[in-house]
PDB file of C-alpha atoms and ligand atoms in Angstrom:
ATOM      1  CA  GLY P  29     119.166 102.053  72.970  1.00 73.00           C
ATOM      2  CA  VAL P  30     116.396 102.301  75.557  1.00 76.00           C
ATOM      3  CA  MET P  31     117.325  98.979  77.149  1.00 73.00           C
ATOM      4  CA  LYS P  32     120.927  99.976  77.669  1.00 75.00           C
ATOM      5  CA  GLU P  33     119.841 103.306  79.128  1.00 79.00           C
ATOM      6  CA  LEU P  34     117.521 101.547  81.592  1.00 77.00           C
ATOM      7  CA  LEU P  35     120.226  99.107  82.616  1.00 76.00           C
ATOM      8  CA  GLY P  36     122.500 102.078  83.231  1.00 93.00           C
ATOM      9  CA  LEU P  37     119.938 103.693  85.534  1.00 96.00           C
ATOM     10  CA  ARG P  38     119.311 100.432  87.427  1.00 96.00           C
ATOM     11  CA  ASP P  39     123.056 100.131  87.909  1.00 96.00           C
ATOM     12  CA  LEU P  40     123.245 103.688  89.311  1.00 97.00           C
ATOM     13  CA  GLU P  41     120.378 102.854  91.672  1.00 98.00           C
ATOM     14  CA  ALA P  42     122.173  99.784  93.020  1.00 98.00           C
ATOM     15  CA  LYS P  43     125.384 101.738  93.507  1.00 98.00           C
ATOM     16  CA  LEU P  44     123.568 104.576  95.288  1.00 98.00           C
ATOM     17  CA  ARG P  45     121.944 102.101  97.659  1.00 98.00           C
ATOM     18  CA  SER P  46     125.225 100.652  98.763  1.00 98.00           C
ATOM     19  CA  ARG P  47     127.056 103.986  98.820  1.00 98.00           C
ATOM     20  CA  LEU P  48     124.432 105.922 100.798  1.00 98.00           C
ATOM     21  CA  GLY P  49     122.751 103.176 102.796  1.00 98.00           C
ATOM     22  CA  VAL P  50     119.292 104.107 101.501  1.00 98.00           C
ATOM     23  CA  LYS P  51     116.805 101.245 101.273  1.00 98.00           C
ATOM     24  CA  GLU P  52     115.698 102.250  97.807  1.00 98.00           C
ATOM     25  CA  ALA P  53     117.002 104.567  95.087  1.00 98.00           C
ATOM     26  CA  ILE P  54     115.102 105.713  92.022  1.00 98.00           C
ATOM     27  CA  VAL P  55     117.110 107.460  89.286  1.00 98.00           C
ATOM     28  CA  VAL P  56     115.421 109.316  86.423  1.00 97.00           C
ATOM     29  CA  PRO P  57     117.332 110.222  83.241  1.00 96.00           C
ATOM     30  CA  GLY P  58     118.863 113.694  82.772  1.00 96.00           C
ATOM     31  CA  ASP P  59     119.984 116.625  84.895  1.00 97.00           C
ATOM     32  CA  SER P  60     117.490 118.863  86.675  1.00 97.00           C
ATOM     33  CA  ASP P  61     120.118 121.639  86.876  1.00 96.00           C
ATOM     34  CA  ALA P  62     119.968 121.892  83.090  1.00 95.00           C
ATOM     35  CA  PHE P  63     116.308 121.169  82.304  1.00 94.00           C
ATOM     36  CA  THR P  64     113.244 121.910  84.393  1.00 93.00           C
ATOM     37  CA  TRP P  65     111.348 118.990  82.841  1.00 96.00           C
ATOM     38  CA  VAL P  66     113.741 116.660  84.659  1.00 97.00           C
ATOM     39  CA  LYS P  67     112.465 118.083  87.953  1.00 97.00           C
ATOM     40  CA  ARG P  68     108.969 117.138  86.845  1.00 97.00           C
ATOM     41  CA  GLU P  69     110.245 113.614  86.104  1.00 98.00           C
ATOM     42  CA  LEU P  70     111.508 113.472  89.696  1.00 98.00           C
ATOM     43  CA  GLY P  71     108.014 114.589  90.645  1.00 98.00           C
ATOM     44  CA  ARG P  72     106.356 111.913  88.548  1.00 98.00           C
ATOM     45  CA  ALA P  73     108.546 109.199  90.092  1.00 98.00           C
ATOM     46  CA  CYS P  74     107.796 110.509  93.573  1.00 98.00           C
ATOM     47  CA  ILE P  75     104.032 110.513  93.032  1.00 98.00           C
ATOM     48  CA  ALA P  76     104.149 106.934  91.713  1.00 98.00           C
ATOM     49  CA  ARG P  77     106.099 105.828  94.797  1.00 98.00           C
ATOM     50  CA  MET P  78     103.714 107.665  97.142  1.00 98.00           C
ATOM     51  CA  LYS P  79     100.687 106.049  95.518  1.00 98.00           C
ATOM     52  CA  GLU P  80     102.265 102.629  95.911  1.00 97.00           C
ATOM     53  CA  ALA P  81     102.781 103.164  99.641  1.00 97.00           C
ATOM     54  CA  VAL P  82      99.645 105.089 100.655  1.00 98.00           C
ATOM     55  CA  LYS P  83      97.028 103.550 102.941  1.00 97.00           C
ATOM     56  CA  PRO P  84      93.562 104.863 103.846  1.00 97.00           C
ATOM     57  CA  HIS P  85      93.577 107.669 106.484  1.00 97.00           C
ATOM     58  CA  ASP P  86      97.326 108.194 106.173  1.00 98.00           C
ATOM     59  CA  VAL P  87      98.813 111.549 107.083  1.00 98.00           C
ATOM     60  CA  ILE P  88     101.472 112.680 104.616  1.00 98.00           C
ATOM     61  CA  ALA P  89     103.859 115.439 105.706  1.00 98.00           C
ATOM     62  CA  VAL P  90     105.557 117.434 102.941  1.00 98.00           C
ATOM     63  CA  MET P  91     108.325 120.023 102.948  1.00 97.00           C
ATOM     64  CA  GLY P  92     108.810 122.991 100.645  1.00 96.00           C
ATOM     65  CA  GLY P  93     111.116 123.947  97.771  1.00 97.00           C
ATOM     66  CA  THR P  94     110.984 123.996  93.984  1.00 97.00           C
ATOM     67  CA  THR P  95     111.449 120.225  93.725  1.00 98.00           C
ATOM     68  CA  LEU P  96     108.502 119.565  96.030  1.00 98.00           C
ATOM     69  CA  ALA P  97     106.514 122.121  94.012  1.00 98.00           C
ATOM     70  CA  ALA P  98     107.285 119.979  90.933  1.00 98.00           C
ATOM     71  CA  VAL P  99     106.110 116.893  92.816  1.00 98.00           C
ATOM     72  CA  ALA P 100     102.814 118.638  93.606  1.00 98.00           C
ATOM     73  CA  GLU P 101     102.477 119.647  89.967  1.00 98.00           C
ATOM     74  CA  MET P 102     102.571 115.975  88.933  1.00 98.00           C
ATOM     75  CA  MET P 103      99.921 114.778  91.409  1.00 98.00           C
ATOM     76  CA  THR P 104      96.785 113.300  89.820  1.00 98.00           C
ATOM     77  CA  PRO P 105      93.392 112.336  91.307  1.00 97.00           C
ATOM     78  CA  ASP P 106      93.435 109.080  93.231  1.00 96.00           C
ATOM     79  CA  PRO P 107      90.488 107.365  94.953  1.00 96.00           C
ATOM     80  CA  ASN P 108      92.959 105.779  97.414  1.00 95.00           C
ATOM     81  CA  MET P 109      93.815 109.242  98.664  1.00 97.00           C
ATOM     82  CA  GLU P 110      90.299 110.434  99.503  1.00 97.00           C
ATOM     83  CA  THR P 111      90.799 109.816 103.220  1.00 98.00           C
ATOM     84  CA  VAL P 112      94.414 110.993 103.257  1.00 98.00           C
ATOM     85  CA  THR P 113      95.441 114.281 104.909  1.00 98.00           C
ATOM     86  CA  PHE P 114      98.391 116.336 103.707  1.00 98.00           C
ATOM     87  CA  VAL P 115     100.191 118.546 106.219  1.00 98.00           C
ATOM     88  CA  PRO P 116     103.306 120.704 106.038  1.00 97.00           C
ATOM     89  CA  ALA P 117     106.169 118.982 107.867  1.00 96.00           C
ATOM     90  CA  ARG P 118     107.427 122.235 109.381  1.00 93.00           C
ATOM     91  CA  GLY P 119     106.465 125.886 109.696  1.00 90.00           C
ATOM     92  CA  GLY P 120     107.688 128.848 107.639  1.00 87.00           C
ATOM     93  CA  LEU P 121     111.337 128.893 106.605  1.00 88.00           C
ATOM     94  CA  GLY P 122     111.490 132.125 104.643  1.00 86.00           C
ATOM     95  CA  GLU P 123     110.470 130.751 101.254  1.00 90.00           C
ATOM     96  CA  GLN P 124     108.352 132.444  98.618  1.00 92.00           C
ATOM     97  CA  VAL P 125     104.723 131.410  98.868  1.00 93.00           C
ATOM     98  CA  GLU P 126     104.816 128.945  95.924  1.00 94.00           C
ATOM     99  CA  ASN P 127     107.734 127.111  97.551  1.00 95.00           C
ATOM    100  CA  GLN P 128     106.247 126.933 101.040  1.00 96.00           C
ATOM    101  CA  ALA P 129     105.326 123.585 102.594  1.00 97.00           C
ATOM    102  CA  ASN P 130     101.790 124.858 103.338  1.00 96.00           C
ATOM    103  CA  THR P 131     101.161 125.741  99.697  1.00 97.00           C
ATOM    104  CA  ILE P 132     102.594 122.474  98.413  1.00 98.00           C
ATOM    105  CA  SER P 133     100.600 120.404 100.873  1.00 98.00           C
ATOM    106  CA  ALA P 134      97.360 122.153  99.882  1.00 98.00           C
ATOM    107  CA  GLN P 135      98.177 121.719  96.196  1.00 98.00           C
ATOM    108  CA  MET P 136      98.905 118.019  96.508  1.00 98.00           C
ATOM    109  CA  ALA P 137      95.660 117.506  98.381  1.00 98.00           C
ATOM    110  CA  GLY P 138      93.710 119.537  95.817  1.00 98.00           C
ATOM    111  CA  LYS P 139      95.053 117.546  92.881  1.00 98.00           C
ATOM    112  CA  ALA P 140      94.789 114.153  94.583  1.00 98.00           C
ATOM    113  CA  GLY P 141      91.276 114.763  95.903  1.00 98.00           C
ATOM    114  CA  ALA P 142      92.598 114.456  99.462  1.00 98.00           C
ATOM    115  CA  ASN P 143      92.383 116.693 102.556  1.00 98.00           C
ATOM    116  CA  TYR P 144      94.894 119.102 103.993  1.00 98.00           C
ATOM    117  CA  LYS P 145      95.590 121.139 107.089  1.00 96.00           C
ATOM    118  CA  LEU P 146      97.647 124.302 107.284  1.00 94.00           C
ATOM    119  CA  LEU P 147     100.221 125.229 109.891  1.00 93.00           C
ATOM    120  CA  HIS P 148     100.252 128.986 110.365  1.00 87.00           C
ATOM    121  CA  VAL P 149     103.647 129.954 111.686  1.00 85.00           C
ATOM    122  CA  PRO P 150     105.296 133.211 110.648  1.00 80.00           C
ATOM    123  CA  ASP P 151     108.983 132.963 109.756  1.00 75.00           C
ATOM    124  CA  GLN P 152     110.807 135.080 112.308  1.00 74.00           C
ATOM    125  CA  LEU P 153     109.449 134.590 115.798  1.00 78.00           C
ATOM    126  CA  SER P 154     110.972 135.016 119.231  1.00 83.00           C
ATOM    127  CA  GLU P 155     111.295 132.039 121.583  1.00 84.00           C
ATOM    128  CA  GLU P 156     108.466 133.397 123.734  1.00 88.00           C
ATOM    129  CA  THR P 157     106.084 133.825 120.829  1.00 87.00           C
ATOM    130  CA  TYR P 158     106.803 130.278 119.685  1.00 85.00           C
ATOM    131  CA  ALA P 159     106.136 128.984 123.156  1.00 86.00           C
ATOM    132  CA  SER P 160     102.725 130.625 123.331  1.00 89.00           C
ATOM    133  CA  LEU P 161     101.856 129.671 119.757  1.00 88.00           C
ATOM    134  CA  ILE P 162     102.546 125.986 120.446  1.00 87.00           C
ATOM    135  CA  ALA P 163     100.211 126.180 123.440  1.00 89.00           C
ATOM    136  CA  GLU P 164      97.268 127.216 121.215  1.00 90.00           C
ATOM    137  CA  PRO P 165      94.784 124.302 120.902  1.00 91.00           C
ATOM    138  CA  GLY P 166      94.469 124.690 117.118  1.00 90.00           C
ATOM    139  CA  VAL P 167      98.234 124.624 116.666  1.00 92.00           C
ATOM    140  CA  ARG P 168      98.590 121.707 119.072  1.00 92.00           C
ATOM    141  CA  ASP P 169      96.079 119.690 117.020  1.00 94.00           C
ATOM    142  CA  ILE P 170      97.940 120.091 113.778  1.00 95.00           C
ATOM    143  CA  LEU P 171     101.294 119.442 115.448  1.00 94.00           C
ATOM    144  CA  GLU P 172      99.880 116.120 116.661  1.00 95.00           C
ATOM    145  CA  LYS P 173      98.740 115.321 113.125  1.00 96.00           C
ATOM    146  CA  ILE P 174     102.188 116.139 111.758  1.00 96.00           C
ATOM    147  CA  LYS P 175     103.843 113.887 114.326  1.00 95.00           C
ATOM    148  CA  SER P 176     101.497 111.058 113.336  1.00 96.00           C
ATOM    149  CA  ALA P 177     102.514 111.211 109.659  1.00 97.00           C
ATOM    150  CA  SER P 178     103.277 107.836 108.118  1.00 97.00           C
ATOM    151  CA  MET P 179     105.028 109.340 105.109  1.00 98.00           C
ATOM    152  CA  VAL P 180     107.382 112.325 104.906  1.00 98.00           C
ATOM    153  CA  ILE P 181     108.382 113.828 101.555  1.00 98.00           C
ATOM    154  CA  HIS P 182     111.192 116.366 101.463  1.00 98.00           C
ATOM    155  CA  GLY P 183     113.815 118.038  99.300  1.00 98.00           C
ATOM    156  CA  ILE P 184     117.521 118.503  99.926  1.00 98.00           C
ATOM    157  CA  GLY P 185     119.204 121.781  99.080  1.00 98.00           C
ATOM    158  CA  GLU P 186     122.762 122.991  98.644  1.00 98.00           C
ATOM    159  CA  ALA P 187     123.407 124.987 101.832  1.00 98.00           C
ATOM    160  CA  ASN P 188     124.585 128.263 100.317  1.00 97.00           C
ATOM    161  CA  THR P 189     121.842 128.346  97.722  1.00 97.00           C
ATOM    162  CA  MET P 190     119.210 127.806 100.389  1.00 97.00           C
ATOM    163  CA  ALA P 191     120.602 130.401 102.789  1.00 96.00           C
ATOM    164  CA  LEU P 192     120.744 132.996 100.009  1.00 95.00           C
ATOM    165  CA  ARG P 193     117.223 132.193  98.846  1.00 94.00           C
ATOM    166  CA  ARG P 194     115.881 132.514 102.387  1.00 91.00           C
ATOM    167  CA  GLY P 195     117.516 135.878 102.903  1.00 90.00           C
ATOM    168  CA  SER P 196     120.077 134.838 105.519  1.00 92.00           C
ATOM    169  CA  SER P 197     122.658 137.360 106.735  1.00 93.00           C
ATOM    170  CA  GLU P 198     126.173 137.772 105.288  1.00 95.00           C
ATOM    171  CA  GLU P 199     127.465 136.577 108.603  1.00 96.00           C
ATOM    172  CA  PHE P 200     125.536 133.325 108.367  1.00 96.00           C
ATOM    173  CA  LEU P 201     126.663 132.736 104.772  1.00 97.00           C
ATOM    174  CA  HIS P 202     130.236 133.259 105.884  1.00 97.00           C
ATOM    175  CA  LYS P 203     129.854 130.710 108.675  1.00 97.00           C
ATOM    176  CA  LEU P 204     128.500 128.137 106.250  1.00 97.00           C
ATOM    177  CA  THR P 205     131.596 128.407 104.080  1.00 96.00           C
ATOM    178  CA  GLU P 206     133.959 128.462 107.018  1.00 96.00           C
ATOM    179  CA  GLU P 207     132.431 125.381 108.607  1.00 96.00           C
ATOM    180  CA  GLN P 208     132.028 123.486 105.320  1.00 96.00           C
ATOM    181  CA  VAL P 209     128.290 123.320 105.697  1.00 98.00           C
ATOM    182  CA  VAL P 210     127.054 121.849 102.432  1.00 98.00           C
ATOM    183  CA  ALA P 211     123.476 120.610 102.811  1.00 98.00           C
ATOM    184  CA  GLU P 212     120.087 121.832 103.932  1.00 98.00           C
ATOM    185  CA  ALA P 213     116.894 119.871 104.582  1.00 97.00           C
ATOM    186  CA  PHE P 214     113.901 120.590 106.842  1.00 95.00           C
ATOM    187  CA  GLY P 215     115.515 123.916 107.802  1.00 94.00           C
ATOM    188  CA  TYR P 216     118.523 122.069 109.235  1.00 96.00           C
ATOM    189  CA  TYR P 217     122.034 122.684 107.880  1.00 98.00           C
ATOM    190  CA  PHE P 218     124.570 119.818 107.677  1.00 98.00           C
ATOM    191  CA  ASP P 219     128.317 119.609 107.130  1.00 98.00           C
ATOM    192  CA  LYS P 220     129.908 116.992 104.856  1.00 96.00           C
ATOM    193  CA  LYS P 221     129.885 114.382 107.580  1.00 97.00           C
ATOM    194  CA  GLY P 222     126.183 114.862 108.104  1.00 98.00           C
ATOM    195  CA  THR P 223     126.472 116.651 111.434  1.00 98.00           C
ATOM    196  CA  VAL P 224     123.717 119.204 112.092  1.00 97.00           C
ATOM    197  CA  ARG P 225     125.412 122.619 112.389  1.00 97.00           C
ATOM    198  CA  TYR P 226     122.453 124.988 112.321  1.00 96.00           C
ATOM    199  CA  LYS P 227     118.727 124.741 112.704  1.00 93.00           C
ATOM    200  CA  GLN P 228     116.169 127.341 111.621  1.00 89.00           C
ATOM    201  CA  ARG P 229     113.675 128.035 114.369  1.00 85.00           C
ATOM    202  CA  THR P 230     110.243 126.759 113.499  1.00 87.00           C
ATOM    203  CA  ILE P 231     107.771 124.158 114.729  1.00 89.00           C
ATOM    204  CA  GLY P 232     106.671 120.852 113.226  1.00 92.00           C
ATOM    205  CA  LEU P 233     108.635 117.660 112.610  1.00 93.00           C
ATOM    206  CA  GLN P 234     111.966 117.582 114.360  1.00 90.00           C
ATOM    207  CA  LEU P 235     114.562 115.551 112.522  1.00 90.00           C
ATOM    208  CA  ASP P 236     115.265 113.248 115.452  1.00 87.00           C
ATOM    209  CA  THR P 237     111.637 112.108 115.426  1.00 86.00           C
ATOM    210  CA  LEU P 238     111.963 110.587 111.946  1.00 88.00           C
ATOM    211  CA  ASP P 239     111.829 107.032 113.275  1.00 85.00           C
ATOM    212  CA  ASP P 240     111.294 103.779 111.409  1.00 88.00           C
ATOM    213  CA  SER P 241     107.516 104.114 111.589  1.00 92.00           C
ATOM    214  CA  LYS P 242     107.629 106.790 108.884  1.00 97.00           C
ATOM    215  CA  LEU P 243     108.421 106.219 105.228  1.00 98.00           C
ATOM    216  CA  VAL P 244     110.857 109.022 104.416  1.00 98.00           C
ATOM    217  CA  ILE P 245     111.180 109.916 100.741  1.00 98.00           C
ATOM    218  CA  SER P 246     113.926 112.387  99.743  1.00 98.00           C
ATOM    219  CA  VAL P 247     113.676 114.027  96.326  1.00 98.00           C
ATOM    220  CA  ALA P 248     116.686 115.928  94.998  1.00 98.00           C
ATOM    221  CA  GLY P 249     118.400 116.069  91.628  1.00 98.00           C
ATOM    222  CA  GLY P 250     120.994 117.978  89.630  1.00 98.00           C
ATOM    223  CA  ALA P 251     124.770 117.494  89.757  1.00 97.00           C
ATOM    224  CA  SER P 252     125.046 120.620  91.940  1.00 98.00           C
ATOM    225  CA  LYS P 253     123.259 118.765  94.736  1.00 98.00           C
ATOM    226  CA  ALA P 254     125.487 115.665  94.757  1.00 98.00           C
ATOM    227  CA  GLU P 255     127.525 116.753  97.760  1.00 98.00           C
ATOM    228  CA  ALA P 256     124.419 117.902  99.638  1.00 98.00           C
ATOM    229  CA  ILE P 257     122.636 114.599  99.056  1.00 98.00           C
ATOM    230  CA  SER P 258     125.648 112.649 100.262  1.00 98.00           C
ATOM    231  CA  ALA P 259     126.020 114.846 103.379  1.00 98.00           C
ATOM    232  CA  TYR P 260     122.352 114.544 104.317  1.00 98.00           C
ATOM    233  CA  MET P 261     122.391 110.748 103.884  1.00 98.00           C
ATOM    234  CA  ASN P 262     125.363 110.638 106.251  1.00 98.00           C
ATOM    235  CA  TYR P 263     123.027 112.116 108.848  1.00 97.00           C
ATOM    236  CA  ARG P 264     120.224 109.651 108.220  1.00 96.00           C
ATOM    237  CA  PRO P 265     119.843 107.464 105.128  1.00 97.00           C
ATOM    238  CA  SER P 266     116.302 107.819 103.826  1.00 98.00           C
ATOM    239  CA  ASP P 267     113.987 104.974 102.970  1.00 98.00           C
ATOM    240  CA  VAL P 268     113.721 106.201  99.395  1.00 98.00           C
ATOM    241  CA  LEU P 269     115.975 108.587  97.455  1.00 98.00           C
ATOM    242  CA  ILE P 270     114.573 109.904  94.193  1.00 98.00           C
ATOM    243  CA  THR P 271     117.266 111.609  92.147  1.00 98.00           C
ATOM    244  CA  ASP P 272     118.481 112.116  88.582  1.00 98.00           C
ATOM    245  CA  GLU P 273     121.265 110.638  86.496  1.00 97.00           C
ATOM    246  CA  GLU P 274     123.685 113.561  86.741  1.00 97.00           C
ATOM    247  CA  ALA P 275     123.380 113.888  90.508  1.00 98.00           C
ATOM    248  CA  ALA P 276     123.904 110.132  90.830  1.00 98.00           C
ATOM    249  CA  LYS P 277     126.974 110.108  88.562  1.00 97.00           C
ATOM    250  CA  ARG P 278     128.580 113.080  90.313  1.00 97.00           C
ATOM    251  CA  LEU P 279     127.874 111.597  93.733  1.00 98.00           C
ATOM    252  CA  LEU P 280     129.345 108.226  92.812  1.00 98.00           C
ATOM    253  CA  SER P 281     132.475 109.850  91.400  1.00 97.00           C
ATOM    254  CA  MET P 282     133.152 111.817  94.605  1.00 94.00           C
TER     255      MET P 282
HETATM  256  O1  G3H Y   3     115.224 121.865 101.891  1.00 87.61           O
HETATM  257  C1  G3H Y   3     115.559 121.727 100.727  1.00 87.61           C
HETATM  258  C2  G3H Y   3     115.114 122.664  99.773  1.00 87.61           C
HETATM  259  O2  G3H Y   3     113.800 122.920 100.038  1.00 87.61           O
HETATM  260  C3  G3H Y   3     115.333 122.233  98.351  1.00 87.61           C
HETATM  261  O3  G3H Y   3     114.847 123.244  97.528  1.00 87.61           O
HETATM  262  O4  G3H Y   3     113.943 121.870  95.715  1.00 87.61           O
HETATM  263  O5  G3H Y   3     114.151 124.328  95.479  1.00 87.61           O
HETATM  264  O6  G3H Y   3     116.171 122.897  95.493  1.00 87.61           O
HETATM  265  P1  G3H Y   3     114.779 123.061  95.972  1.00 87.61           P
END
């Protein structure tokens, strides 16, 4: 029955907390690998958690990906968000426009009735171009805003899937396999132990600046992401993990 199902999910949440060291785990029923509506359920849970935590004038930094796009899809108008500003957490990472952090941030703001700011950074830039771009006053302003974020919402990807989707070279894909790199988040690639192995060059939030002043919410589901979620949490356990039943079960059986 429904009660038993709920108890099962609460049990998974408790086990995830102790296994991963996250402060809070929220598990929705199903498997987002198999059904896209489960991704929207992750989205719904994420929006509810964001609304619980939001304060007036907050800055909320969001990353990209299909899961974050599903989160944006589930956003609804909220008077508590009128003074909130959404920003992308980092610059371009080689995603299609609908999966880019800029797009998702603008969409969340549009649906919530909040504000947003864009970060215009092309994907493949040289060191020198980055350096001069960061010096631009307009870019500096938004980078300050991003740093001041009190909430950060991001997805976690399986490393190979992400590298393929972002058009990485054969050589890079080969390295990922060779070095057992299994997770991707924020444009950083992690091995099983949670060590950062590669970092895509872009500006915005650097992972080592995710201090305790920010509420970090990770949203990732599907059994195929179990290993990636575990690897990323070895790097830094999030405040909140929002995942689905199948990812949780696979992770806990590893
Ligand atoms: O960084 C992680 C990825 O953005 C996750 O992408 O939600 O499409 O699996 P996804």
